[in-house]
PDB file of C-alpha atoms in Angstrom:
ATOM      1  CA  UNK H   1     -27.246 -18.806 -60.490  1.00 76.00           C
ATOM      2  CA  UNK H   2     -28.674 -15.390 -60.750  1.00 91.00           C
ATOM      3  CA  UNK H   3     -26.132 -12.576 -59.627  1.00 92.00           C
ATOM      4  CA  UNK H   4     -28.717 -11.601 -57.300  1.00 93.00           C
ATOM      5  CA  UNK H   5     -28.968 -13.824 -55.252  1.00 93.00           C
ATOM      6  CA  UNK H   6     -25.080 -14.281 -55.031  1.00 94.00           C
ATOM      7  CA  UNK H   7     -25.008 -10.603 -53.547  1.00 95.00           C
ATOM      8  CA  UNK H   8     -27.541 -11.341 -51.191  1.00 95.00           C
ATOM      9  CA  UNK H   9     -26.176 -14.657 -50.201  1.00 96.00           C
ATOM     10  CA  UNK H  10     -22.609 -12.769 -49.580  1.00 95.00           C
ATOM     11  CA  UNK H  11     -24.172  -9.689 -47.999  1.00 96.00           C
ATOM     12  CA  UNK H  12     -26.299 -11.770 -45.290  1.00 97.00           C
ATOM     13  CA  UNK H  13     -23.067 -13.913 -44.835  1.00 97.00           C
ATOM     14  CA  UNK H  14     -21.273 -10.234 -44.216  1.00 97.00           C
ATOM     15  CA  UNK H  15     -23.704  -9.584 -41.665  1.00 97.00           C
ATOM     16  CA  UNK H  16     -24.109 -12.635 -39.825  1.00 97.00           C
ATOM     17  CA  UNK H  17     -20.327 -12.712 -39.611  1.00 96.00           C
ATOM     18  CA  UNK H  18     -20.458  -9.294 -38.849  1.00 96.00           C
ATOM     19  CA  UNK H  19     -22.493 -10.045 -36.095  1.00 96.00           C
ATOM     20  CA  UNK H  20     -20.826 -12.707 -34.983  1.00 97.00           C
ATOM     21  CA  UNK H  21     -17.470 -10.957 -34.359  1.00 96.00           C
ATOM     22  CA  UNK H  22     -19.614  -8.266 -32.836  1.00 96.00           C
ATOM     23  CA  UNK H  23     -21.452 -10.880 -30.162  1.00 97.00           C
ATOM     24  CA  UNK H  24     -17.744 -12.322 -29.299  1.00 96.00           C
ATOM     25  CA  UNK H  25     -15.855  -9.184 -28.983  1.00 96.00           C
ATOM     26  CA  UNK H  26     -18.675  -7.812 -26.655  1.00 96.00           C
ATOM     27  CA  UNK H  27     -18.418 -11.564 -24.783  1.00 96.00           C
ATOM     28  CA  UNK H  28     -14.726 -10.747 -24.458  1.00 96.00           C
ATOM     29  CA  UNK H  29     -14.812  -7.132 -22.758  1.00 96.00           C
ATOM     30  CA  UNK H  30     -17.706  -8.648 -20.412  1.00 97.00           C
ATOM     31  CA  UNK H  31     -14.852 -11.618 -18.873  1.00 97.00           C
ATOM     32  CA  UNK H  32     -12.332  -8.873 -18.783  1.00 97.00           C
ATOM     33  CA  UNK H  33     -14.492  -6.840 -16.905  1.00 97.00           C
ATOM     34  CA  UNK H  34     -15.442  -9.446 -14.766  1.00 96.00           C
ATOM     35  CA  UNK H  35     -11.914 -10.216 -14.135  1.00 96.00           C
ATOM     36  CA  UNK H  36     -10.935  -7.028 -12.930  1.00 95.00           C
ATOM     37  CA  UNK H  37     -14.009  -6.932 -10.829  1.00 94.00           C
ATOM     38  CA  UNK H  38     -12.548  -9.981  -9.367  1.00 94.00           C
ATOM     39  CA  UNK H  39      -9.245  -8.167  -8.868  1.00 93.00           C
ATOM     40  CA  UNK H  40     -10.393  -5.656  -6.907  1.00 91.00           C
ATOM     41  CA  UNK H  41     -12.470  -8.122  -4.846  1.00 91.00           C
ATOM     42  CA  UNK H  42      -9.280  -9.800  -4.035  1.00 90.00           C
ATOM     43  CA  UNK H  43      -7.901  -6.908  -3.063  1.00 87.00           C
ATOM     44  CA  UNK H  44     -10.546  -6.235  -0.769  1.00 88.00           C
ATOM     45  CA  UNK H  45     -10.443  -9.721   0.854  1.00 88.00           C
ATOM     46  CA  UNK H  46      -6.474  -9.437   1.167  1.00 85.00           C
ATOM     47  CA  UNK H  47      -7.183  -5.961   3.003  1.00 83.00           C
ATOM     48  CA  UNK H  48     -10.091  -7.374   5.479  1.00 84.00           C
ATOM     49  CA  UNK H  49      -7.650 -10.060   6.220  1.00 82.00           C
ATOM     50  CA  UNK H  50      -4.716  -7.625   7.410  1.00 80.00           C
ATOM     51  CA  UNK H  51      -7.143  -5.715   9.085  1.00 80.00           C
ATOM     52  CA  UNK H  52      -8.597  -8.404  10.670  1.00 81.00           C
ATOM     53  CA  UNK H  53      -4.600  -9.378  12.299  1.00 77.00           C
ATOM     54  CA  UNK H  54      -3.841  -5.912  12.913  1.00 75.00           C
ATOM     55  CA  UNK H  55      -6.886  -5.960  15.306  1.00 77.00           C
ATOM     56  CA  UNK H  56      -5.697  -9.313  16.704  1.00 75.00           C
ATOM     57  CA  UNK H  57      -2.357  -7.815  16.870  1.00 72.00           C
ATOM     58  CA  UNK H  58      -3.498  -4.439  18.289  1.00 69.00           C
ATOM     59  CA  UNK H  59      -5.766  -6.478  21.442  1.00 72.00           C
ATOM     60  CA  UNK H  60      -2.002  -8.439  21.903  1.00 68.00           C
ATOM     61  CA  UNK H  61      -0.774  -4.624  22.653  1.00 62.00           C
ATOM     62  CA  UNK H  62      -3.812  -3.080  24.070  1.00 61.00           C
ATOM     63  CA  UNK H  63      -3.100  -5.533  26.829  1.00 61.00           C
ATOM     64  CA  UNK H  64       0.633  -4.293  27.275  1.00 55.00           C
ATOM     65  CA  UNK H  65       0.105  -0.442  25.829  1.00 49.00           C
ATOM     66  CA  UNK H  66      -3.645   0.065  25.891  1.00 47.00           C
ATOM     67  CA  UNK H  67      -2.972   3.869  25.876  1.00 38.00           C
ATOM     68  CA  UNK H  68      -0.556   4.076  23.704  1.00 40.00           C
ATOM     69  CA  UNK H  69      -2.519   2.274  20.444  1.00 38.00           C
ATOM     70  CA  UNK H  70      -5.088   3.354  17.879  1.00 44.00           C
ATOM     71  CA  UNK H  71      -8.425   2.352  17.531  1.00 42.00           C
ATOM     72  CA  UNK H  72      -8.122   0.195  13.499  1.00 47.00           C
ATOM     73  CA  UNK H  73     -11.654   0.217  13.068  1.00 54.00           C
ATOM     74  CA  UNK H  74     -12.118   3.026  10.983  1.00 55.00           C
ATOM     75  CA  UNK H  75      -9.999   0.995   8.184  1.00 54.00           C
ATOM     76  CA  UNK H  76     -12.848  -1.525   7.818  1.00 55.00           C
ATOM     77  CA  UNK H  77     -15.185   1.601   7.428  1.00 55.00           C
ATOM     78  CA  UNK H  78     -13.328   4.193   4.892  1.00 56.00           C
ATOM     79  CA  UNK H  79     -12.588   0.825   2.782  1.00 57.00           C
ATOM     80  CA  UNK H  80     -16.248  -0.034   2.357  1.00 61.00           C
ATOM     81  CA  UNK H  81     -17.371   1.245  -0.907  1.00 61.00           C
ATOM     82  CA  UNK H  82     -14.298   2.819  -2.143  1.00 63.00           C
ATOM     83  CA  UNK H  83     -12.967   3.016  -5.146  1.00 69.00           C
ATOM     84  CA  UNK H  84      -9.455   1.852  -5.912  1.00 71.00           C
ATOM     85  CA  UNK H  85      -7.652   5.202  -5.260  1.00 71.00           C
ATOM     86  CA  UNK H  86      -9.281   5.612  -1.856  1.00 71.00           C
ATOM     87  CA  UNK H  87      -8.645   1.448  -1.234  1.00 71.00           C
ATOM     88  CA  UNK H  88      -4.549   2.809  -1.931  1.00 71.00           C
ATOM     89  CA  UNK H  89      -5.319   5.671   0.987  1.00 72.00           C
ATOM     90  CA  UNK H  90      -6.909   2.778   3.028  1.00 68.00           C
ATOM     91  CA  UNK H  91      -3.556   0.722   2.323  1.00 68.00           C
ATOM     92  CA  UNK H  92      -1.131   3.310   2.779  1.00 71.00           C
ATOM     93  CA  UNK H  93      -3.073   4.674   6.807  1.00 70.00           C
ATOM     94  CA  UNK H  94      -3.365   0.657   7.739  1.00 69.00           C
ATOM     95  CA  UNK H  95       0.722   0.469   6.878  1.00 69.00           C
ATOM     96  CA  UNK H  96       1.057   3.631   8.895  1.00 70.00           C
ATOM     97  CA  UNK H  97      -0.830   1.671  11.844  1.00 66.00           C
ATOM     98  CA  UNK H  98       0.952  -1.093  11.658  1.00 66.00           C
ATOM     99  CA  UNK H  99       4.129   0.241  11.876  1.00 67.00           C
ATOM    100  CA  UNK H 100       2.850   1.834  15.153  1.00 65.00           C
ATOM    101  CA  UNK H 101       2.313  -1.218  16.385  1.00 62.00           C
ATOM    102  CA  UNK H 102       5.406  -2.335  15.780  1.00 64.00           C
ATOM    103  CA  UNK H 103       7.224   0.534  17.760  1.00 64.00           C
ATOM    104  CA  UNK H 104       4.676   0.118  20.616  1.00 61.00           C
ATOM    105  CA  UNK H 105       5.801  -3.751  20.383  1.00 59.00           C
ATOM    106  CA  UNK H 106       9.565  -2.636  20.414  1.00 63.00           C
ATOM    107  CA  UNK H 107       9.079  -0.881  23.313  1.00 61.00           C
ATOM    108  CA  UNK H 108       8.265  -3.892  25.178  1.00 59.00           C
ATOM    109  CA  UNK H 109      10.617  -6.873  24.860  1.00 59.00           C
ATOM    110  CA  UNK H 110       8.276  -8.904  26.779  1.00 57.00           C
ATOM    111  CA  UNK H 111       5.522  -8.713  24.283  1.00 52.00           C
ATOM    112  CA  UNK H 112       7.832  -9.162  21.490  1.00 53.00           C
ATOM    113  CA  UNK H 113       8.738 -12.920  23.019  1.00 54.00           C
ATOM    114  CA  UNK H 114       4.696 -14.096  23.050  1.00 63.00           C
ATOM    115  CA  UNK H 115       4.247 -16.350  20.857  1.00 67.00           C
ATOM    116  CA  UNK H 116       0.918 -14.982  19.634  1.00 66.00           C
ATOM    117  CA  UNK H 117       2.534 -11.594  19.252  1.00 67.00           C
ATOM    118  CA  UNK H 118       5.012 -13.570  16.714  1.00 72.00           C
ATOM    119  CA  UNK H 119       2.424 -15.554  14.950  1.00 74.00           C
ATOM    120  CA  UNK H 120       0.088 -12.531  14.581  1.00 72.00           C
ATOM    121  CA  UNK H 121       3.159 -10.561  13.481  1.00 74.00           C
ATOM    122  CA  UNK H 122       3.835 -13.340  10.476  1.00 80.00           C
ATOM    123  CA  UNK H 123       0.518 -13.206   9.931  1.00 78.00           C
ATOM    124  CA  UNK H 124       0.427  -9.516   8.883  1.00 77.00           C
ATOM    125  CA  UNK H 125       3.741 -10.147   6.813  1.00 83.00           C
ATOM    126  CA  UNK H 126       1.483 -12.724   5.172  1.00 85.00           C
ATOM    127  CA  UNK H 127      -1.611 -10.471   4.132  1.00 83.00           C
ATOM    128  CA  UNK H 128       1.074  -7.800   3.428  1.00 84.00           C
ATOM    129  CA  UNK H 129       2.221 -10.748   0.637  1.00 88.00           C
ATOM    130  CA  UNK H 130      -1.214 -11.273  -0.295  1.00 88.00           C
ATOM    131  CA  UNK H 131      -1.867  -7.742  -1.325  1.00 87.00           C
ATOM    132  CA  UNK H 132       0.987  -7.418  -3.359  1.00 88.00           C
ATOM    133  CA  UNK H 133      -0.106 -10.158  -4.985  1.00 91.00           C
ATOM    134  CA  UNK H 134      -3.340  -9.058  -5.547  1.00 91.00           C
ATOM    135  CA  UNK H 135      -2.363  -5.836  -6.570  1.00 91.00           C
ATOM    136  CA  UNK H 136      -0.828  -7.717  -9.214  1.00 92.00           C
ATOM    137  CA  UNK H 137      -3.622  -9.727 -10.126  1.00 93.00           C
ATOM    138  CA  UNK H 138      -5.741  -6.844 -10.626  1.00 94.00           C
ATOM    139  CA  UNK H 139      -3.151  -4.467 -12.440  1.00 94.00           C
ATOM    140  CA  UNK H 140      -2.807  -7.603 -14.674  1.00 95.00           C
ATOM    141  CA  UNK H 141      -6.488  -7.982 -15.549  1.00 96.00           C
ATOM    142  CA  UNK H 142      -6.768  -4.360 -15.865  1.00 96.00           C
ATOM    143  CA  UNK H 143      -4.125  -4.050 -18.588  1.00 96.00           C
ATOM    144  CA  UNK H 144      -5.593  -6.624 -20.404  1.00 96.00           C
ATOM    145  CA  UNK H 145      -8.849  -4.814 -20.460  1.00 97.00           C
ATOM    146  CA  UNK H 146      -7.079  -1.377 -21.002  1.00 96.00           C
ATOM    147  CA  UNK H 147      -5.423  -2.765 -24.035  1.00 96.00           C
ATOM    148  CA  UNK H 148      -7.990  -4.876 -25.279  1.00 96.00           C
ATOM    149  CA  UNK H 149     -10.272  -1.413 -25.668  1.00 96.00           C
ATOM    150  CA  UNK H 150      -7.998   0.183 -27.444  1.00 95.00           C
ATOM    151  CA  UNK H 151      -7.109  -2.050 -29.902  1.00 94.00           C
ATOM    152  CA  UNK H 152      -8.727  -1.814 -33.375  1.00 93.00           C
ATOM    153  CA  UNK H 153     -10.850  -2.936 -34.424  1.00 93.00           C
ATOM    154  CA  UNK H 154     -12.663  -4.351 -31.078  1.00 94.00           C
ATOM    155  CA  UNK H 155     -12.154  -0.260 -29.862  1.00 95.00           C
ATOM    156  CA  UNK H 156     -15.255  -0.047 -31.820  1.00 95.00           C
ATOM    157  CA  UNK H 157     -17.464  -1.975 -29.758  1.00 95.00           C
ATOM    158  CA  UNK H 158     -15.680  -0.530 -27.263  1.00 95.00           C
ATOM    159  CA  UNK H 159     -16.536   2.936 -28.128  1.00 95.00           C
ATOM    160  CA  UNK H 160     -19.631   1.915 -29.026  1.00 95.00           C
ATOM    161  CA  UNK H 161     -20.713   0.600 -25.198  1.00 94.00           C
ATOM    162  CA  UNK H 162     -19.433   3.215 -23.706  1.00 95.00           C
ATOM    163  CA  UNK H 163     -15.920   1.358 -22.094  1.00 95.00           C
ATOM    164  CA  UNK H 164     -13.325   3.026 -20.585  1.00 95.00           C
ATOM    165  CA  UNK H 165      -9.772   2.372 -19.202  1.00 95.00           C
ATOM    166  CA  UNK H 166     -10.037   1.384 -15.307  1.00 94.00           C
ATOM    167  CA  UNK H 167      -7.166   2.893 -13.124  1.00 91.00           C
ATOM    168  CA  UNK H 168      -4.596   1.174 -12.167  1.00 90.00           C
ATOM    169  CA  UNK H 169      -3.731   0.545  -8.516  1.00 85.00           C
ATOM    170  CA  UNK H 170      -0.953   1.844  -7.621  1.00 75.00           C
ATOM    171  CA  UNK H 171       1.431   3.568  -4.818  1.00 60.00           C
ATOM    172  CA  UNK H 172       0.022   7.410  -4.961  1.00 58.00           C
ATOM    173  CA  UNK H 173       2.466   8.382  -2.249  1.00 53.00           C
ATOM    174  CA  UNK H 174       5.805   9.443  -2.139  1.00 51.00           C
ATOM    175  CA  UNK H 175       6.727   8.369   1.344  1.00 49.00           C
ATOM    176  CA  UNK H 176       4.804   4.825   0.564  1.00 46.00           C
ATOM    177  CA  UNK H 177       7.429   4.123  -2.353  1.00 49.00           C
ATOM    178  CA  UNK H 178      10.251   4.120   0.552  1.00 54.00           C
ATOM    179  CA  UNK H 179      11.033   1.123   2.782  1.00 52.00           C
ATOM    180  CA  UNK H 180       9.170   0.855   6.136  1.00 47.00           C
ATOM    181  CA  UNK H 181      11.460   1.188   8.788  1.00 49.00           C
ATOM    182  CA  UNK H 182      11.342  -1.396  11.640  1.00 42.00           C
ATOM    183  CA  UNK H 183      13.705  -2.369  14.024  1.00 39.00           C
ATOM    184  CA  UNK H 184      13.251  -5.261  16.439  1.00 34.00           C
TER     185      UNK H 184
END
């Protein structure tokens, strides 16, 4: 066989393989992506969801404190749109407000034994479960994107595209690190 063509044979074999690698790394970031896009989705859902039984909750007290509770509408508001350091600020004010309700609940025993109050109440220790775990979910996904750009040699696609490392979500504040006190 002429040499030739051997070179040529190898060097389009270079490329398409080449190209190849190229094509699947590039497929890779793009499910990565999408999974942390689904992470902070879930995030957002778990949020809705507390705020959605906080406002349940807060109608329970309105009817026993109605001047002595806060309006938890502007939670649905400042979380639309945001990105995930002003969805931890969203977090870290709806904790704040629940914890309110809580006191406002402690000060009176009778609401404390309706059973809605209770179920409500278990509910919000449920989405409260649901955002840690999709906290997790999403810290996950975004480490394995965060790594996956950096490693070599996919970090030059990487570069290439334009990717960058997303932020992790995580407690900003010191007073959210510390236990919520609640007595009942």
């Amino acid at each position: 066989m002429n040499p030739a063509l051997i070179i040529a044979i190898v060097a389009v074999v270079i490329l398409v393989g080449i190209a190849i690698w190229w094509i699947a790394t590039d497929n890779r970031f793009r499910r990565l992506r999408i999974k942390v896009d689904e992470g902070r989705s879930t995030i957002e859902v778990a949020l809705q969801n507390r705020c959605d039984k906080l406002t349940a909750l807060l109608d329970i007290v309105k009817g026993f404190a109605a001047h002595e509770v806060k309006v938890l509408g502007d939670v649905v508001r400042a979380r639309r749109g945001a990105n995930i350091t002003e969805l931890e600020d969203v977090h870290q004010r709806s904790i704040a407000q629940a914890t309110g309700l809580l006191a406002v609940a402690e000060q009176y025993p009778q609401l404390r034994s309706v059973e809605a109050f209770q179920q409500l109440q278990n509910g919000v220790m449920e989405a409260e479960r649901s955002i840690q775990a999709a906290r997790r979910l999403y810290n996950s996904n975004v480490t394995q994107f965060n790594t996956a750009i950096e490693m070599f040699p996919p970090r030059i696609v990487a570069t290439r595209k334009g990717l960058t490392p997303f932020e992790f979500f995580e407690a900003t504040s010191p007073a959210y690190r510390e236990p919520v006190k609640m007595t009942f």
